[in-house]
Every structure is written in structure tokens, then in C-alpha cells.
Coordinates of C-alpha atoms and ligand atoms in Angstrom, one line a residue:
M1 CA 135.1 111.6 120.1
S2 CA 135.9 108.7 117.8
N3 CA 136.7 109.0 114.1
W4 CA 135.6 106.4 111.5
D5 CA 135.5 106.0 107.7
V6 CA 131.7 105.5 107.8
L7 CA 128.9 105.8 110.5
V8 CA 125.9 103.5 109.9
I9 CA 122.8 104.3 111.9
G10 CA 120.6 101.2 112.4
A11 CA 121.5 97.5 112.7
G12 CA 118.5 96.1 110.7
Q13 CA 118.8 94.4 107.3
A14 CA 119.9 97.5 105.4
G15 CA 122.5 98.7 108.1
C16 CA 124.0 95.1 108.5
A17 CA 124.3 94.7 104.7
A18 CA 126.0 98.1 104.3
A19 CA 128.3 97.4 107.3
W20 CA 129.4 94.0 105.9
D21 CA 130.4 95.3 102.5
L22 CA 132.2 98.3 104.0
A23 CA 134.1 96.3 106.6
A24 CA 134.9 93.6 104.0
A25 CA 136.5 96.4 101.9
G26 CA 138.7 97.4 104.8
L27 CA 136.9 100.5 106.0
R28 CA 136.5 101.4 109.6
V29 CA 132.8 101.2 110.1
V30 CA 130.7 101.7 113.3
V31 CA 127.0 100.7 113.4
I32 CA 125.2 102.8 116.0
S33 CA 121.8 101.3 116.7
R34 CA 118.9 101.7 119.2
A35 CA 118.6 98.7 121.4
Q36 CA 115.1 97.4 120.9
P37 CA 112.8 96.1 123.7
R38 CA 111.4 93.6 121.2
A39 CA 112.3 92.6 117.6
K40 CA 111.2 94.9 114.8
P41 CA 107.7 93.9 113.6
C42 CA 108.3 91.8 110.5
A43 CA 106.9 88.5 109.3
G44 CA 110.4 87.3 108.3
G45 CA 109.5 86.0 104.8
V46 CA 112.7 86.0 102.7
T47 CA 112.4 85.5 99.0
E48 CA 114.8 83.6 96.8
K49 CA 116.2 86.8 95.2
T50 CA 117.1 88.1 98.7
L51 CA 118.8 84.9 99.6
A52 CA 121.0 85.4 96.4
R53 CA 122.1 88.8 97.7
Y54 CA 123.3 87.8 101.2
R55 CA 127.1 87.5 101.4
F56 CA 126.7 84.4 103.6
S57 CA 124.3 81.6 104.2
I58 CA 121.3 82.2 106.5
A59 CA 120.4 78.5 106.6
S60 CA 120.9 78.4 110.4
V61 CA 117.9 80.7 110.9
V62 CA 115.5 79.2 108.4
R63 CA 112.3 77.8 110.1
E64 CA 110.5 76.7 107.0
T65 CA 111.0 76.5 103.2
V66 CA 108.1 77.4 101.0
S67 CA 107.2 76.3 97.5
T68 CA 103.4 76.6 97.7
L69 CA 101.4 79.8 98.2
A70 CA 97.7 79.7 99.0
V71 CA 95.8 82.7 97.6
S72 CA 92.2 83.6 98.4
H73 CA 89.7 86.5 98.5
T74 CA 86.9 86.6 101.0
S75 CA 84.5 86.1 98.0
S76 CA 86.5 83.2 96.3
P77 CA 87.8 79.8 97.5
I78 CA 91.5 79.3 98.3
R79 CA 93.8 78.3 95.3
H80 CA 97.1 76.7 95.9
L81 CA 99.9 77.9 93.6
S82 CA 102.9 75.5 93.6
A83 CA 106.3 76.6 92.2
Q84 CA 108.7 74.1 90.7
A85 CA 111.1 74.9 93.5
R86 CA 111.4 76.9 96.8
F87 CA 110.6 80.6 96.3
C88 CA 110.7 81.8 99.9
V89 CA 112.0 80.9 103.4
M90 CA 110.5 81.7 106.7
T91 CA 112.7 83.2 109.5
E92 CA 112.3 85.0 112.8
R93 CA 113.5 88.6 112.3
S94 CA 115.3 88.7 115.7
E95 CA 117.3 85.6 114.7
L96 CA 118.0 86.9 111.2
D97 CA 119.2 90.3 112.4
A98 CA 121.4 88.7 115.0
L99 CA 123.0 86.5 112.3
C100 CA 123.6 89.4 110.0
R101 CA 125.1 91.5 112.8
A102 CA 127.4 88.6 113.8
N103 CA 128.5 88.2 110.2
A104 CA 129.2 92.0 109.9
E105 CA 131.2 91.9 113.2
Q106 CA 133.3 89.0 111.8
Q107 CA 134.2 91.3 108.9
G108 CA 135.4 93.9 111.4
A109 CA 132.3 96.2 111.8
V110 CA 131.9 97.6 115.3
F111 CA 128.5 97.8 116.8
C112 CA 127.4 100.3 119.4
D113 CA 124.0 100.0 121.1
T114 CA 122.4 103.2 122.2
A115 CA 119.1 104.5 123.6
G116 CA 118.9 106.9 120.6
L117 CA 120.6 109.8 118.9
R118 CA 120.8 113.2 120.6
S119 CA 122.2 115.3 117.7
L120 CA 123.6 115.1 114.2
H121 CA 125.6 117.8 112.4
Q122 CA 126.8 117.9 108.8
E123 CA 129.8 120.0 107.7
A124 CA 131.5 120.3 104.3
N125 CA 133.8 117.3 104.9
G126 CA 131.9 115.1 107.2
V127 CA 129.1 114.2 109.7
S128 CA 129.1 113.9 113.5
V129 CA 126.5 112.3 115.7
Q130 CA 126.1 112.3 119.5
T131 CA 124.2 109.5 121.2
R132 CA 121.9 110.0 124.3
E133 CA 124.7 108.5 126.4
G134 CA 127.0 111.3 125.3
Q135 CA 129.2 109.3 123.0
R136 CA 130.4 111.3 119.9
F137 CA 131.3 109.8 116.5
T138 CA 132.5 111.4 113.3
A139 CA 133.2 110.2 109.8
P140 CA 133.2 111.6 106.2
W141 CA 130.0 109.7 105.4
L142 CA 126.9 108.5 107.2
V143 CA 124.5 105.7 106.1
A144 CA 121.0 106.2 107.5
A145 CA 119.5 102.7 107.9
D146 CA 117.2 103.5 110.8
G147 CA 113.9 102.4 109.3
A148 CA 110.6 103.9 108.2
N149 CA 110.5 106.3 111.2
S150 CA 114.1 107.5 110.5
A151 CA 115.4 109.8 113.2
V152 CA 118.2 110.8 110.8
A153 CA 115.7 112.0 108.2
R154 CA 113.9 114.0 111.0
M155 CA 117.1 115.6 112.2
L156 CA 118.0 116.6 108.7
G157 CA 114.5 118.2 108.2
E158 CA 113.4 115.8 105.5
R159 CA 109.6 115.7 104.9
H160 CA 107.9 112.9 106.9
L161 CA 106.4 110.5 104.3
R162 CA 103.7 107.9 105.1
G163 CA 103.6 104.6 103.2
A164 CA 102.1 101.2 103.8
M165 CA 101.2 99.9 107.3
A166 CA 101.1 96.4 108.7
I167 CA 100.3 94.6 112.0
E168 CA 101.4 91.3 113.1
G169 CA 101.3 88.7 115.9
C170 CA 102.1 85.0 116.6
V171 CA 99.8 82.0 117.4
P172 CA 101.6 79.1 119.0
R173 CA 101.1 75.9 117.0
K174 CA 99.4 74.1 119.8
N175 CA 96.5 76.6 119.7
I176 CA 96.0 76.3 116.0
R177 CA 93.2 74.3 114.4
D178 CA 94.9 73.6 111.1
Y179 CA 98.6 74.4 110.4
P180 CA 98.3 76.5 107.2
P181 CA 100.6 76.8 104.2
M182 CA 102.0 80.3 103.4
T183 CA 98.8 82.2 102.7
L184 CA 97.7 85.6 101.4
D185 CA 94.0 86.5 101.9
F186 CA 93.1 89.5 99.8
G187 CA 90.2 91.5 101.0
A188 CA 90.8 90.5 104.6
I189 CA 91.2 94.3 105.0
R190 CA 90.4 97.1 102.7
G191 CA 93.2 98.0 100.3
G192 CA 95.4 95.1 101.5
Y193 CA 95.6 91.5 102.6
G194 CA 95.8 89.2 105.6
W195 CA 98.7 86.7 105.8
L196 CA 99.6 83.5 107.5
F197 CA 103.3 82.6 107.6
P198 CA 104.0 79.1 109.1
K199 CA 107.2 79.0 111.2
G200 CA 107.3 75.5 112.8
D201 CA 106.4 76.1 116.4
H202 CA 104.0 79.0 115.6
V203 CA 102.2 80.9 112.7
N204 CA 102.9 84.6 112.1
V205 CA 99.5 86.2 111.3
G206 CA 99.2 89.8 110.0
L207 CA 97.3 92.5 108.0
Y208 CA 98.9 94.7 105.4
V209 CA 97.4 97.9 103.9
W210 CA 99.2 99.0 100.8
R211 CA 98.8 102.8 101.2
H212 CA 98.5 105.2 104.2
G213 CA 94.9 106.2 104.8
V214 CA 93.2 103.5 102.8
A215 CA 92.4 101.5 106.1
A216 CA 93.8 101.2 109.5
P217 CA 95.2 97.8 110.4
E218 CA 94.1 97.7 114.0
R219 CA 94.6 95.1 116.7
S220 CA 90.8 94.2 116.8
A221 CA 90.8 93.6 113.1
L222 CA 93.9 91.4 113.4
Q223 CA 92.4 89.4 116.2
R224 CA 89.2 88.8 114.2
Y225 CA 91.2 87.6 111.3
S226 CA 93.3 85.3 113.4
L227 CA 90.3 83.8 115.1
A228 CA 88.6 83.3 111.8
R229 CA 91.6 81.6 110.0
L230 CA 93.5 79.9 112.8
G231 CA 90.8 79.5 115.5
A232 CA 93.0 81.4 118.1
Q233 CA 94.0 84.9 119.0
A234 CA 97.4 86.3 118.3
E235 CA 100.1 87.1 120.9
Q236 CA 102.8 89.8 120.9
V237 CA 100.8 92.0 118.5
A238 CA 102.6 95.0 117.0
G239 CA 102.2 97.3 114.1
Y240 CA 104.7 99.4 112.1
P241 CA 104.9 101.6 109.0
L242 CA 106.7 100.3 105.9
G243 CA 109.0 102.6 103.7
T244 CA 107.2 102.4 100.4
W245 CA 107.9 105.9 99.0
L246 CA 111.2 105.6 97.1
P247 CA 109.9 106.7 93.7
N248 CA 109.0 110.1 95.3
T249 CA 112.0 110.7 97.5
R250 CA 115.7 111.5 97.6
L251 CA 118.4 109.1 98.6
V252 CA 121.1 111.6 99.5
N253 CA 121.3 114.6 101.8
G254 CA 124.8 116.1 101.8
R255 CA 127.0 113.4 103.2
V256 CA 124.2 111.1 104.3
L257 CA 123.0 108.2 102.1
F258 CA 119.6 106.8 103.0
V259 CA 119.0 103.0 102.7
G260 CA 116.3 100.5 103.3
D261 CA 113.0 101.6 104.8
A262 CA 114.6 105.0 105.7
A263 CA 114.9 105.5 101.9
G264 CA 111.5 104.0 101.1
C265 CA 113.0 100.9 99.3
T266 CA 110.1 98.6 100.1
E267 CA 107.8 97.6 97.2
A268 CA 104.2 98.7 97.8
L269 CA 102.2 95.8 96.3
L270 CA 102.9 93.2 98.9
G271 CA 105.2 95.1 101.2
E272 CA 108.3 93.0 100.7
G273 CA 111.1 95.1 102.2
I274 CA 114.0 92.9 103.2
Y275 CA 115.2 92.7 99.6
G276 CA 115.2 96.5 99.0
A277 CA 117.0 96.8 102.4
V278 CA 119.8 94.5 101.6
L279 CA 120.1 95.7 98.0
S280 CA 120.3 99.4 98.9
G281 CA 122.6 98.7 101.9
Q282 CA 125.0 96.9 99.5
M283 CA 124.7 99.6 96.9
A284 CA 125.3 102.4 99.3
A285 CA 128.5 100.6 100.5
Q286 CA 129.7 100.1 97.0
A287 CA 129.1 103.8 96.2
L288 CA 131.1 104.8 99.3
L289 CA 134.1 102.9 97.8
S290 CA 133.8 105.2 94.7
S291 CA 135.1 108.8 94.3
E292 CA 131.7 110.4 94.2
P293 CA 129.2 108.4 96.4
E294 CA 126.5 111.0 96.1
I295 CA 126.3 110.4 92.4
A296 CA 127.2 106.7 92.3
Y297 CA 124.6 105.6 94.8
P298 CA 121.4 107.0 93.1
A299 CA 122.7 105.9 89.8
S300 CA 123.2 102.3 91.1
L301 CA 119.7 102.2 92.5
A302 CA 118.0 103.7 89.4
G303 CA 116.8 100.3 88.2
W304 CA 115.2 99.5 91.6
R305 CA 113.6 103.0 91.7
E306 CA 112.0 102.4 88.2
E307 CA 110.8 98.9 89.4
L308 CA 109.2 100.5 92.5
H309 CA 107.5 103.0 90.3
Q310 CA 105.9 100.2 88.2
V311 CA 105.0 98.1 91.2
T312 CA 103.3 101.2 92.8
R313 CA 101.2 101.6 89.7
L314 CA 100.4 97.9 89.7
G315 CA 99.3 98.2 93.4
Q316 CA 96.9 101.0 92.4
L317 CA 95.4 98.8 89.7
F318 CA 95.4 95.6 91.8
Y319 CA 93.8 96.9 94.9
G320 CA 91.4 99.1 92.8
L321 CA 90.2 96.0 90.9
L322 CA 89.6 93.5 93.9
P323 CA 88.3 90.9 93.8
I324 CA 88.8 90.5 90.0
S325 CA 92.5 90.9 90.4
T326 CA 92.6 88.0 93.0
R327 CA 91.0 85.8 90.5
L328 CA 93.6 86.8 87.9
L329 CA 96.3 86.0 90.6
Q330 CA 94.7 82.6 91.2
S331 CA 95.1 81.7 87.5
R332 CA 98.1 81.2 85.3
L333 CA 99.4 84.6 86.4
G334 CA 99.9 83.5 89.9
A335 CA 101.6 80.3 88.8
T336 CA 104.0 82.4 86.7
L337 CA 104.7 84.6 89.6
V338 CA 105.7 81.9 92.1
D339 CA 107.8 80.2 89.4
G340 CA 109.5 83.5 88.8
F341 CA 110.1 84.1 92.5
A342 CA 111.6 80.6 92.6
Q343 CA 114.0 81.7 89.9
G344 CA 115.0 84.6 92.0
L345 CA 113.1 87.2 89.9
T346 CA 111.6 90.4 91.2
L347 CA 107.9 91.2 90.8
G348 CA 108.7 93.5 87.8
Q349 CA 110.8 90.8 86.1
C350 CA 108.0 88.3 86.6
K351 CA 105.5 90.7 85.1
R352 CA 107.8 91.3 82.1
Q353 CA 108.3 87.5 81.7
W354 CA 104.5 86.9 81.8
R355 CA 103.9 89.7 79.2
G356 CA 106.6 88.3 77.0
A357 CA 104.9 84.7 77.2
Q358 CA 101.4 86.3 76.4
L359 CA 102.9 88.2 73.4
S360 CA 104.6 85.1 71.9
K361 CA 101.3 83.1 72.4
G362 CA 99.4 85.8 70.5
Ligands
FAD401 C1 104.5 93.8 110.3 C2 105.4 93.8 109.1 C3 105.7 92.6 108.5 C4 106.7 92.6 107.5 N1 107.0 91.4 106.9 C5 107.9 91.3 105.9 C6 108.3 90.1 105.3 O1 107.8 89.0 105.7 N2 109.3 90.1 104.3 C7 109.8 91.2 103.9 O2 110.7 91.2 103.0 N3 109.5 92.5 104.5 C8 108.6 92.5 105.4 N4 108.4 93.7 106.1 C9 109.1 94.9 105.7 C10 110.5 94.8 106.3 O3 110.4 94.5 107.7 C11 111.2 96.1 106.2 O4 111.2 96.6 104.9 C12 112.7 96.0 106.6 O5 112.8 95.6 107.9 C13 113.5 97.3 106.4 O6 114.8 97.1 106.9 P1 115.7 98.3 107.4 O7 117.0 97.8 107.8 O8 115.7 99.4 106.4 O9 114.9 98.9 108.6 P2 114.5 98.2 110.0 O10 114.4 96.8 109.9 O11 113.4 98.9 110.5 O12 115.8 98.5 110.9 C14 116.0 99.8 111.5 C15 117.1 99.7 112.5 O13 117.4 101.0 113.0 C16 117.4 101.1 114.4 N5 116.9 102.4 114.8 C17 115.7 102.9 114.7 N6 115.7 104.2 115.2 C18 117.0 104.4 115.6 C19 117.6 105.6 116.2 N7 116.9 106.7 116.5 N8 118.9 105.5 116.4 C20 119.6 104.4 116.1 N9 119.0 103.3 115.6 C21 117.7 103.3 115.3 C22 116.4 100.0 114.8 O14 116.7 99.5 116.1 C23 116.8 98.9 113.7 O15 117.9 98.1 114.1 C24 107.4 93.8 107.1 C25 107.0 95.0 107.8 C26 106.2 95.0 108.8 C27 105.9 96.3 109.5

């Protein structure tokens, strides 16, 4: 049995962000994470606002920098929206996670790879977990950063919530007809979009569906999309759910704080989740340095919770009004959006800025 100040379950973006802050504050933190046979499915697009949140530079894992977004709908031609500066960078998720882990280790966080969790018990003063290998860990607090299919949530009897779904694959550059810019194709799938993310030696291609049950992003649909847009089939295809349910869920269960996709911190319109993961991981860590983490943590995430509410409503409107909403996005609205992203704004902040500009014009 080993005793710690905080146990973190999951070494993804949320877990590493929490571990970095906790270790930097001098707490003894162990990150217990399931060793993955392959990287977590993720297109690795990291927006400017996320870059501003990292405690270190991620320049060493950046494959491409992006200042132009191509937007299309099956029924309208592609429109290129150019921002005045970079608004996003492309990374490979395995490389990004390895970098974040190395930085957290440098701060003093300890990482323990496991095949999974066997048990989890909460008592008045703490939490204990046992891994499948039989190792036991205890601490006064636990941070659940184990993704959209959180085992911790299951073990605590939390209701299983279904959110957005996405499927992705890679096409080597040598197989591609025309190397594309960062592209979002609305209408490539019902209730969602297809994406092309250029990464230098390959293009990441994927399909996103904004809400469970609207459509199933299947392998065959992805291959059709990949063939149509890139002239080649995708390799290493994998799908995964996204945690897009925060407005309707709890962040705390006793001495467990949920972060990232385990908490549903991903925005539902486009499925950007790395920002919410890093933000919530850092906020949970800061809350754990206070005297009442169970109160401080939800309070510090209240602004993001409100934004996710608004973005979910926007998603309903946007996908309900396709293809008209794509045409709107291809207009001045889209240009304002990419410029707002380049300034490090969130979707909600961009929307407010656009509204303000419309009102002052009127
Ligand atoms: C196909 C796809 C493409 C995406 N593209 C983007 C994108 O381009 N940009 C963006 O911002 N977002 C994207 N997202 C969303 C983003 O990937 C997630 O929101 C983000 O990864 C959430 O981070 P996390 O740390 O909360 O969870 P995860 O990244 O899922 O990490 C969970 C961690 O927990 C570990 N774990 C899981 N189960 C256990 C267990 N039982 N015991 C111990 N450890 C466990 C895992 O090994 C992993 O290390 C995409 C999602 C999908 C599915």
C-alpha cells in the first residue's frame, strides 16, 4: 500500500494538466493510467486558447501551424477563411501526451502504468484504489481523468452518459491527390461534419456526430469520405465517444473530482475537448490546494459550464439549420470566428464579440 496526497487516474490531457499543477505545488501525486495498445483516437488539433493554458511550450510536437480554415457543405463550394494570425496547431496525440507526461514527471509527479483498475473505495477521509496487478494506492483525494468511458464513474455508480461520437484515420501524404488545408465539411455525415487535418507526412481524416443517436460514424462512411476528398482510403481507423455532457452532470462525488472527458468538459458543436481537459485538470488541481476542494472546483468551472450550455444550444440550432448555417459560417461570421480563435477566444467569447459588432453596426 502506498500513501499519496492525490491519486490521478488517467494520463491524458486532463490527468497530465492536473498532475503538473499538483506536483509543482509540492504535493505527492501519482498518476495511475491504463497502458494503451495505441494512442487515444484524437485528431490532435490544438487551438490558440489551449496553447495559452499549457505551463510549458509544446512547440517540439507541432506538425503544422494553421491560419486558414476551409469550410464547405455538400451543397455549397468550399470557402477559405483566413485569420490574421495562427489560430490552431496540429499535433499527433501520442507525441503530445508523451510531452505532457514528461513535463509532469519533471515537476515530480510519479506515473504508474497498469492494465486497469480492480477496485475503488471511498471513506470519510480518503480514497483507495487497487490495480489489476494488485498494487494499492490511497490518498485523501482522487482526480478521475480517465476519459469518456470513465471506469471511476462506473465504479462509483454514476449514470453512464452518451455524448458526441467521432471516428478517424490517417492517409499517408504519398497516397493523397491534393494535400488539403485544415477543412471542415458539414453535411459529410448527418448531424456532424467531416474533417481533414494536415500533419506534414499524413492527413488525419475523420467524421464527427454532435449528439449520440443522430447518426453512427461508421468505418465504411469514413472510407467513402476519405476516398472522395483525398483519393485514398484511411489507415489505423478508430472511433471513440467524446465527453460532451458537462451542463447536465456533476463534477464531484465524495472525495473524487471528475475532469476532462470523464466530466464531460468537451464542447459539443465541433467536439473540441483538449481545451476543456487542460482547463478542468488545472482547476481541479487549484481547488485541491484550497480548504474545500468539493466547493472550490465546481465554482471555478462555473464559467465553462455556462459556456458549454450555450454551445450545446448553438449546436442544436446549427445542425438543425444545415445547410443554411454553413453558408452563414462561410460568411463574415466565419471570418470573425477564426480571428477570434487566433486571439485565443473561446467559441462563446467569439459569439459575444460578433453580436457586439452587429449591435454597434445597427
Ligand atoms: C476521433 C476524435 C478526434 C478528436 N479530435 C480532437 C481535436 O482535434 N482537438 C480537440 O481539442 N479535441 C479532439 N477530440 C476530443 C479530445 O480527444 C478529448 O476531449 C480529450 O482527449 C479528453 O482528454 P482527457 O484527458 O479527459 O481524456 P483522454 O484523452 O481520453 O485520456 C484518458 C486517459 O485515461 C486512461 N484510462 C482510461 N481508462 C482507464 C482505466 N480504467 N484505468 C486507468 N486509466 C485509464 C487512458 O489510457 C488515457 O490516458 C477528439 C476526440 C475524438 C474521439
